[in-house]
PDB file of C-alpha atoms in Angstrom:
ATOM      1  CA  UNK A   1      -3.504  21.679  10.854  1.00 61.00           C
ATOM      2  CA  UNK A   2      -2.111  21.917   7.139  1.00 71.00           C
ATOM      3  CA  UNK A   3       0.597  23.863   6.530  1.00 76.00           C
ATOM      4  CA  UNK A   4       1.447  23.957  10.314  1.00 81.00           C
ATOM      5  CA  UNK A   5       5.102  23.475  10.628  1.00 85.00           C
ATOM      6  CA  UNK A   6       6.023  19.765  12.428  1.00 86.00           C
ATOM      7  CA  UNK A   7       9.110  17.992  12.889  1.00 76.00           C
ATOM      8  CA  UNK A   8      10.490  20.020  15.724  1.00 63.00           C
ATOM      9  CA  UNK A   9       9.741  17.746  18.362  1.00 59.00           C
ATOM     10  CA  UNK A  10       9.877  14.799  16.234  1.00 51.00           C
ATOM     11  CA  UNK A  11       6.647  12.814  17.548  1.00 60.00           C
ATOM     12  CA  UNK A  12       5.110  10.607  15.515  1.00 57.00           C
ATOM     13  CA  UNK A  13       1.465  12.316  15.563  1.00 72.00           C
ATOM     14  CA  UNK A  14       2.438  15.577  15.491  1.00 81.00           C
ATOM     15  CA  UNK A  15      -0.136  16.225  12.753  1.00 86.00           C
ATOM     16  CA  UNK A  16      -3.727  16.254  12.495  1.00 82.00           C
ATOM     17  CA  UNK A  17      -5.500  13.016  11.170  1.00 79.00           C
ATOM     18  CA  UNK A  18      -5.253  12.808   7.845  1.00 81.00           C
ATOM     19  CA  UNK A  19      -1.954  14.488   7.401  1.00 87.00           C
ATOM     20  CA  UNK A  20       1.877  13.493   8.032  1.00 89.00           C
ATOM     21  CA  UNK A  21       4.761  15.726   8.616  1.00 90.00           C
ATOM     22  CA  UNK A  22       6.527  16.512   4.770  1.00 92.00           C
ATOM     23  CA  UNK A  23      10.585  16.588   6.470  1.00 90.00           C
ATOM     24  CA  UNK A  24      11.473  17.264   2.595  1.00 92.00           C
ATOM     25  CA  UNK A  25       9.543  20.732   2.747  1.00 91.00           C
ATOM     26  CA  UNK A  26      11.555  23.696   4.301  1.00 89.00           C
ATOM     27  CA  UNK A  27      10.504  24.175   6.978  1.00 90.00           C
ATOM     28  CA  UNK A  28       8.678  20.804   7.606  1.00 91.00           C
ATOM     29  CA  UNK A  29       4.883  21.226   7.095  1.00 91.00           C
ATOM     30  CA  UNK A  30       1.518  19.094   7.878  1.00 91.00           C
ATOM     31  CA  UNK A  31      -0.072  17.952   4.643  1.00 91.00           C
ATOM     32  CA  UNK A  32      -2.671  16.216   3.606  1.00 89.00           C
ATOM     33  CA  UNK A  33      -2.357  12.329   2.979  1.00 86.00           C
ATOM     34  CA  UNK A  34      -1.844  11.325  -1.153  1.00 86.00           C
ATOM     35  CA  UNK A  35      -2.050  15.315  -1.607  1.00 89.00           C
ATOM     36  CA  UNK A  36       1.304  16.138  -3.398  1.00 94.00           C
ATOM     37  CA  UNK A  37       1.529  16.222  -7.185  1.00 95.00           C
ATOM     38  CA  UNK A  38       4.229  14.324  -9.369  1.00 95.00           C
ATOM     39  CA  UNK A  39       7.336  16.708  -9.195  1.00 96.00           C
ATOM     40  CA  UNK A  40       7.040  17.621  -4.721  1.00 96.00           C
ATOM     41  CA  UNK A  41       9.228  16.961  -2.724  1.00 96.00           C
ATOM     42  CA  UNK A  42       8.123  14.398   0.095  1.00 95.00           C
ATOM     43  CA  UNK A  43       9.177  12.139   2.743  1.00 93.00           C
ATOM     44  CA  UNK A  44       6.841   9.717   2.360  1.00 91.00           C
ATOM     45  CA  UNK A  45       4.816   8.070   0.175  1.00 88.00           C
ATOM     46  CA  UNK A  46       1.713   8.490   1.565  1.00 88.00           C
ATOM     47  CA  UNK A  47       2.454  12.271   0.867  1.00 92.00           C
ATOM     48  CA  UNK A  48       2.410  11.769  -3.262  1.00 91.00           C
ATOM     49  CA  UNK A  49      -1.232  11.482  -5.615  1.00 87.00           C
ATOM     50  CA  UNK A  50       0.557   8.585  -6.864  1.00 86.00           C
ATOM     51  CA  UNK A  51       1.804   6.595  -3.467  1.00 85.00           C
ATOM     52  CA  UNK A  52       5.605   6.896  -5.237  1.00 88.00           C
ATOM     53  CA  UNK A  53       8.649   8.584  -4.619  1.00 91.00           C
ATOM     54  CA  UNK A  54      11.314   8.677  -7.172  1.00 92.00           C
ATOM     55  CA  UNK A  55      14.527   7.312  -4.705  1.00 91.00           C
ATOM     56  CA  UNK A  56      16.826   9.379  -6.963  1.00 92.00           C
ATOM     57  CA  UNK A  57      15.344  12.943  -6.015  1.00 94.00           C
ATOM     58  CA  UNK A  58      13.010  12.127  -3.224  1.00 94.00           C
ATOM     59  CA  UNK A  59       9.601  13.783  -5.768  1.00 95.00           C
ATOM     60  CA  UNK A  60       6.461  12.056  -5.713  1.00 94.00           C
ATOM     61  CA  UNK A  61       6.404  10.448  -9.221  1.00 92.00           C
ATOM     62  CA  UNK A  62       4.874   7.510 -10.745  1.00 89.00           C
ATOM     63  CA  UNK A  63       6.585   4.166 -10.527  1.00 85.00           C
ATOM     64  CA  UNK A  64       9.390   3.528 -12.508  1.00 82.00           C
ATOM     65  CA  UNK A  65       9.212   0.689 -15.388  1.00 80.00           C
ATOM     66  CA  UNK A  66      10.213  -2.526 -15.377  1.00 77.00           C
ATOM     67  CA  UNK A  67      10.252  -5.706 -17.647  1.00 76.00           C
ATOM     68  CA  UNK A  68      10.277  -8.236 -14.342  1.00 76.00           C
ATOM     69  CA  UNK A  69       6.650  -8.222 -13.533  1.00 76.00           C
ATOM     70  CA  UNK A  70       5.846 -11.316 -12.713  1.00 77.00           C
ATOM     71  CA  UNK A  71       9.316 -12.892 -13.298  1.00 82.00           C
ATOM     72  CA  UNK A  72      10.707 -15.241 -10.707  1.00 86.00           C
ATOM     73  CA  UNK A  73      13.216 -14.369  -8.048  1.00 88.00           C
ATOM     74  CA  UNK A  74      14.738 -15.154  -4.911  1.00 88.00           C
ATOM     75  CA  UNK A  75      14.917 -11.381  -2.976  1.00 89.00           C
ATOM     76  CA  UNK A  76      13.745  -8.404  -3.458  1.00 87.00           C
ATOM     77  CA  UNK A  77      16.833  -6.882  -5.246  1.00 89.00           C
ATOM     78  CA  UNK A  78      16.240  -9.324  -8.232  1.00 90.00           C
ATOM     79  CA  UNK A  79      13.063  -6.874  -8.615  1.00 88.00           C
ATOM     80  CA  UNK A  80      14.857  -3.036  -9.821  1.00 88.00           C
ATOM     81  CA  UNK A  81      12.677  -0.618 -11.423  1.00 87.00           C
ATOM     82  CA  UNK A  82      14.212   1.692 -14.329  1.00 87.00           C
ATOM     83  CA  UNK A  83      13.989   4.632 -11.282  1.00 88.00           C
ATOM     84  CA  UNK A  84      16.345   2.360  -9.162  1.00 88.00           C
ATOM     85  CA  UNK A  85      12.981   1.578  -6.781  1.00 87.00           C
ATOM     86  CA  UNK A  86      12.419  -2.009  -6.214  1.00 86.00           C
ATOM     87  CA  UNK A  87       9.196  -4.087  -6.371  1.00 82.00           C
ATOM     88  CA  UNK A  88       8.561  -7.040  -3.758  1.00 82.00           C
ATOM     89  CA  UNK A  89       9.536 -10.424  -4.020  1.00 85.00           C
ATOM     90  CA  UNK A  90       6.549 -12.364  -3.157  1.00 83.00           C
ATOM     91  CA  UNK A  91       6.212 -15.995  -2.471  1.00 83.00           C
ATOM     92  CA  UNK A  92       4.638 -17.972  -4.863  1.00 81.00           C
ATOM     93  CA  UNK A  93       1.439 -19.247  -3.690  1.00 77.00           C
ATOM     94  CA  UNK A  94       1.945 -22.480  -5.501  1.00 74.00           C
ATOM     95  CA  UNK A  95       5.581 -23.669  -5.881  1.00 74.00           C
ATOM     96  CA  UNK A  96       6.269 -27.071  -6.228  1.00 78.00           C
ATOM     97  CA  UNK A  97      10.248 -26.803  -5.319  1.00 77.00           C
ATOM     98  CA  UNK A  98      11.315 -26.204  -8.772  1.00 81.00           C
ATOM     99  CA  UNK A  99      12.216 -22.691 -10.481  1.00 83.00           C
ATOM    100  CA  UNK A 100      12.596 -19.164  -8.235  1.00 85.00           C
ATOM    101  CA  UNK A 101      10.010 -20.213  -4.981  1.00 86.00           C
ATOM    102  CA  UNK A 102       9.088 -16.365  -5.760  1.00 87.00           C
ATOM    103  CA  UNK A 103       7.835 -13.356  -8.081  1.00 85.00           C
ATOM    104  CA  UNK A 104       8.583  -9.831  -8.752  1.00 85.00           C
ATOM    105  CA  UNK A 105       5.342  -7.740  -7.652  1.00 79.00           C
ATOM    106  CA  UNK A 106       5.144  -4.003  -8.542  1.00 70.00           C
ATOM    107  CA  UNK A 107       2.917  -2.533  -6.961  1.00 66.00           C
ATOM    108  CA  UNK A 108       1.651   0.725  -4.790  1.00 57.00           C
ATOM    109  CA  UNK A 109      -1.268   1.360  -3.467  1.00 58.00           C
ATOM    110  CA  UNK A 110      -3.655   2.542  -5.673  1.00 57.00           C
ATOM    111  CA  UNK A 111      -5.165   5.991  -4.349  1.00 58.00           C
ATOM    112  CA  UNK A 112      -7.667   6.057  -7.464  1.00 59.00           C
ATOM    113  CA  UNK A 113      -9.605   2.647  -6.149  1.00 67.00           C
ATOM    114  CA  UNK A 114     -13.506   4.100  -4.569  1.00 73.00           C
ATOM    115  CA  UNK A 115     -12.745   1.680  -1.783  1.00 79.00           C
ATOM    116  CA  UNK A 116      -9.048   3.144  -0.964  1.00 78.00           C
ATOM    117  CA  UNK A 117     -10.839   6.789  -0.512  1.00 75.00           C
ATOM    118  CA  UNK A 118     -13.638   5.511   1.401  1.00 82.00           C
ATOM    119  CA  UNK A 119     -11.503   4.046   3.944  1.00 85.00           C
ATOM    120  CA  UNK A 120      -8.984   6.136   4.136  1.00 79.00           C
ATOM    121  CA  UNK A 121     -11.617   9.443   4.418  1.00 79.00           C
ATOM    122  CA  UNK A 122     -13.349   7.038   7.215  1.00 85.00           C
ATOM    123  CA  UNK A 123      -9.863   6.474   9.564  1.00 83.00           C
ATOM    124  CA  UNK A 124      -9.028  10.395   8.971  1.00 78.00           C
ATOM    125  CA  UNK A 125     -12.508  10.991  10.029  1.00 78.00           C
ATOM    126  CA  UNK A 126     -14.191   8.610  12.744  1.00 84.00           C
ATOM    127  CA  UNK A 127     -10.947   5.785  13.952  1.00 84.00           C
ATOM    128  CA  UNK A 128      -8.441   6.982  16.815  1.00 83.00           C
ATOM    129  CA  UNK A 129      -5.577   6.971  15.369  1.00 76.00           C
ATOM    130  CA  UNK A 130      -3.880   3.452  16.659  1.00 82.00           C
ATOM    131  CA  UNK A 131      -6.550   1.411  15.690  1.00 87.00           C
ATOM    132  CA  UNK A 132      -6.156  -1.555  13.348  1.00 89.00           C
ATOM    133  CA  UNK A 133      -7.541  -1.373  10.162  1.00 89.00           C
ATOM    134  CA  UNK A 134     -10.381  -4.489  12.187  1.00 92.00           C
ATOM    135  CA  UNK A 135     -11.027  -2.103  14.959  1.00 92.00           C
ATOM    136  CA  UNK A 136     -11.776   0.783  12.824  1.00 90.00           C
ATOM    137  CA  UNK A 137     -14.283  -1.012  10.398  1.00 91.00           C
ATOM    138  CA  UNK A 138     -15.466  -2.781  13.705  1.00 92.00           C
ATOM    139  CA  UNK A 139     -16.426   0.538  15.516  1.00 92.00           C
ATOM    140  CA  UNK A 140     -17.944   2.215  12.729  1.00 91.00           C
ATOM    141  CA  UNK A 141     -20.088  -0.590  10.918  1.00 93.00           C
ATOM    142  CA  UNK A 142     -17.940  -0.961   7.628  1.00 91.00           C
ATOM    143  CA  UNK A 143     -16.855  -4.381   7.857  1.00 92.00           C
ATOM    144  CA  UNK A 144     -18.469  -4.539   4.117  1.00 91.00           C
ATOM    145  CA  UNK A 145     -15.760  -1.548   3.049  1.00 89.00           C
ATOM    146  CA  UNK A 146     -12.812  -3.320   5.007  1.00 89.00           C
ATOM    147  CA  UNK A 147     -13.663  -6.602   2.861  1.00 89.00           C
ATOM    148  CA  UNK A 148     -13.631  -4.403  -0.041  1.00 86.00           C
ATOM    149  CA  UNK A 149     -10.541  -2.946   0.535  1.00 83.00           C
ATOM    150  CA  UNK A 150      -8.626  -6.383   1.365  1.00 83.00           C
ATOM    151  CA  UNK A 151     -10.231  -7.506  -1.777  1.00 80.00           C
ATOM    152  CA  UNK A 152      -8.362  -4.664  -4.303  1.00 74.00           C
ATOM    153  CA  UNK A 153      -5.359  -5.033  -1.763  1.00 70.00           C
ATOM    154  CA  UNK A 154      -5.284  -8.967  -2.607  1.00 66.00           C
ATOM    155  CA  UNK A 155      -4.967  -8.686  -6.607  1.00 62.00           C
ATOM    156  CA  UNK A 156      -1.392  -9.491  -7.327  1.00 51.00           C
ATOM    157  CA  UNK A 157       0.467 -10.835 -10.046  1.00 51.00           C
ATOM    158  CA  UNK A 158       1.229 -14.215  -9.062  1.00 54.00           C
ATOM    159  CA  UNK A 159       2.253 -16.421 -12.271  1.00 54.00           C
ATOM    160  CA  UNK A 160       1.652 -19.474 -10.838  1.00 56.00           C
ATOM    161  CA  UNK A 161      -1.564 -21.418 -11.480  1.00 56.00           C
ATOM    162  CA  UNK A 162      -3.532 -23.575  -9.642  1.00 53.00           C
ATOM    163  CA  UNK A 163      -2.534 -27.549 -10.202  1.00 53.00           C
ATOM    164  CA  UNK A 164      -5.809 -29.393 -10.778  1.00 55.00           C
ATOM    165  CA  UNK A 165      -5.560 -31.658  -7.701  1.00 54.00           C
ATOM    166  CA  UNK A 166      -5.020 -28.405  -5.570  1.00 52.00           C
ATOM    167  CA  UNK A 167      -9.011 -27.356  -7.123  1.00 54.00           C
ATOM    168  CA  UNK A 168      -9.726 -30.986  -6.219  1.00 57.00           C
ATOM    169  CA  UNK A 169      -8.791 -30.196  -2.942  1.00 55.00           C
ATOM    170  CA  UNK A 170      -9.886 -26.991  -2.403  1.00 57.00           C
ATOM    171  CA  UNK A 171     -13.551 -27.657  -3.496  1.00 61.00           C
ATOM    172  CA  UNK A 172     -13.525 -30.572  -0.969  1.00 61.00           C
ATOM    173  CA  UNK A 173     -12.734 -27.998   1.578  1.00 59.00           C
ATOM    174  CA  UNK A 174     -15.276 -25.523   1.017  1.00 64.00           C
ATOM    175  CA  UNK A 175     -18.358 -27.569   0.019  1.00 61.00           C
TER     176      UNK A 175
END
């Protein structure tokens, strides 16, 4: 339950659904998922409102800044935020060979996005607890909020565009 103390035994699902063990709070507590305020101490990101800990003092914060968004790179230490965080080097979906093959992403998940909270609320609620994210949409009906989900999950920052031939080819594919 919240507030119960964890960490004793160390098992993974020591918690109730819906909550993770906070090892940063003394004693270790169950809280609630994205519950902590900017300024807690937490152990994991799933812990904070904003799905960010600052590395330097372990608080849920909000992201650090950074003037690489979108900016090639070759590994994800090319991608520093001003807290000392890093983004994620992702591959470009389109390189052609030439420049950094990929891009400095910044993101975390958004806990604000309707579809986030519904799905979330639905695996704390009605999805055993090692379920995919599949089997859980499967079992309860929501493929529709699953394909939602993927959808906000998919928006990235990829600088690359697509090379007309590659729209030649893809609307031969899908006709």
């Amino acid at each position: 339950p919240n507030l119960h103390t964890c960490g004793e035994t160390g098992h993974p699902h020591e918690c109730v659904r819906g909550h993770l063990c906070n090892a940063a709070a003394i004693p270790p507590i169950c809280q609630p998922v994205y519950s902590l305020p900017d300024g807690e101490l937490a152990s994991s990101y799933q812990l904070c409102q904003s799905a960010h800990i600052d590395p330097r003092n372990s608080e849920c914060a909000q992201p650090g800044t950074t003037t690489m968004q979108g900016k090639g790179c070759t590994k994800t230490s090319d991608c520093v935020r001003s807290d000392t965080s890093f983004g994620e080097c992702s591959c470009k979906q389109w390189w052609e060979g030439e420049g950094a093959p990929g891009y400095c992403e910044f993101t975390s998940p958004d806990t604000s996005r309707p579809a986030f909270r519904e799905f979330q609320q639905l695996r704390d609620t009605r999805c055993h607890h090692m379920w995919s994210a599949d089997r859980c949409a499967m079992e309860n009906g929501q493929e529709d909020m699953l394909e939602r989900l993927q959808t906000e999950e998919a928006t990235n920052a990829d600088p690359t565009s697509l090379k007309d031939c590659g729209s030649q080819i893809l609307v031969e594919l899908f006709r």
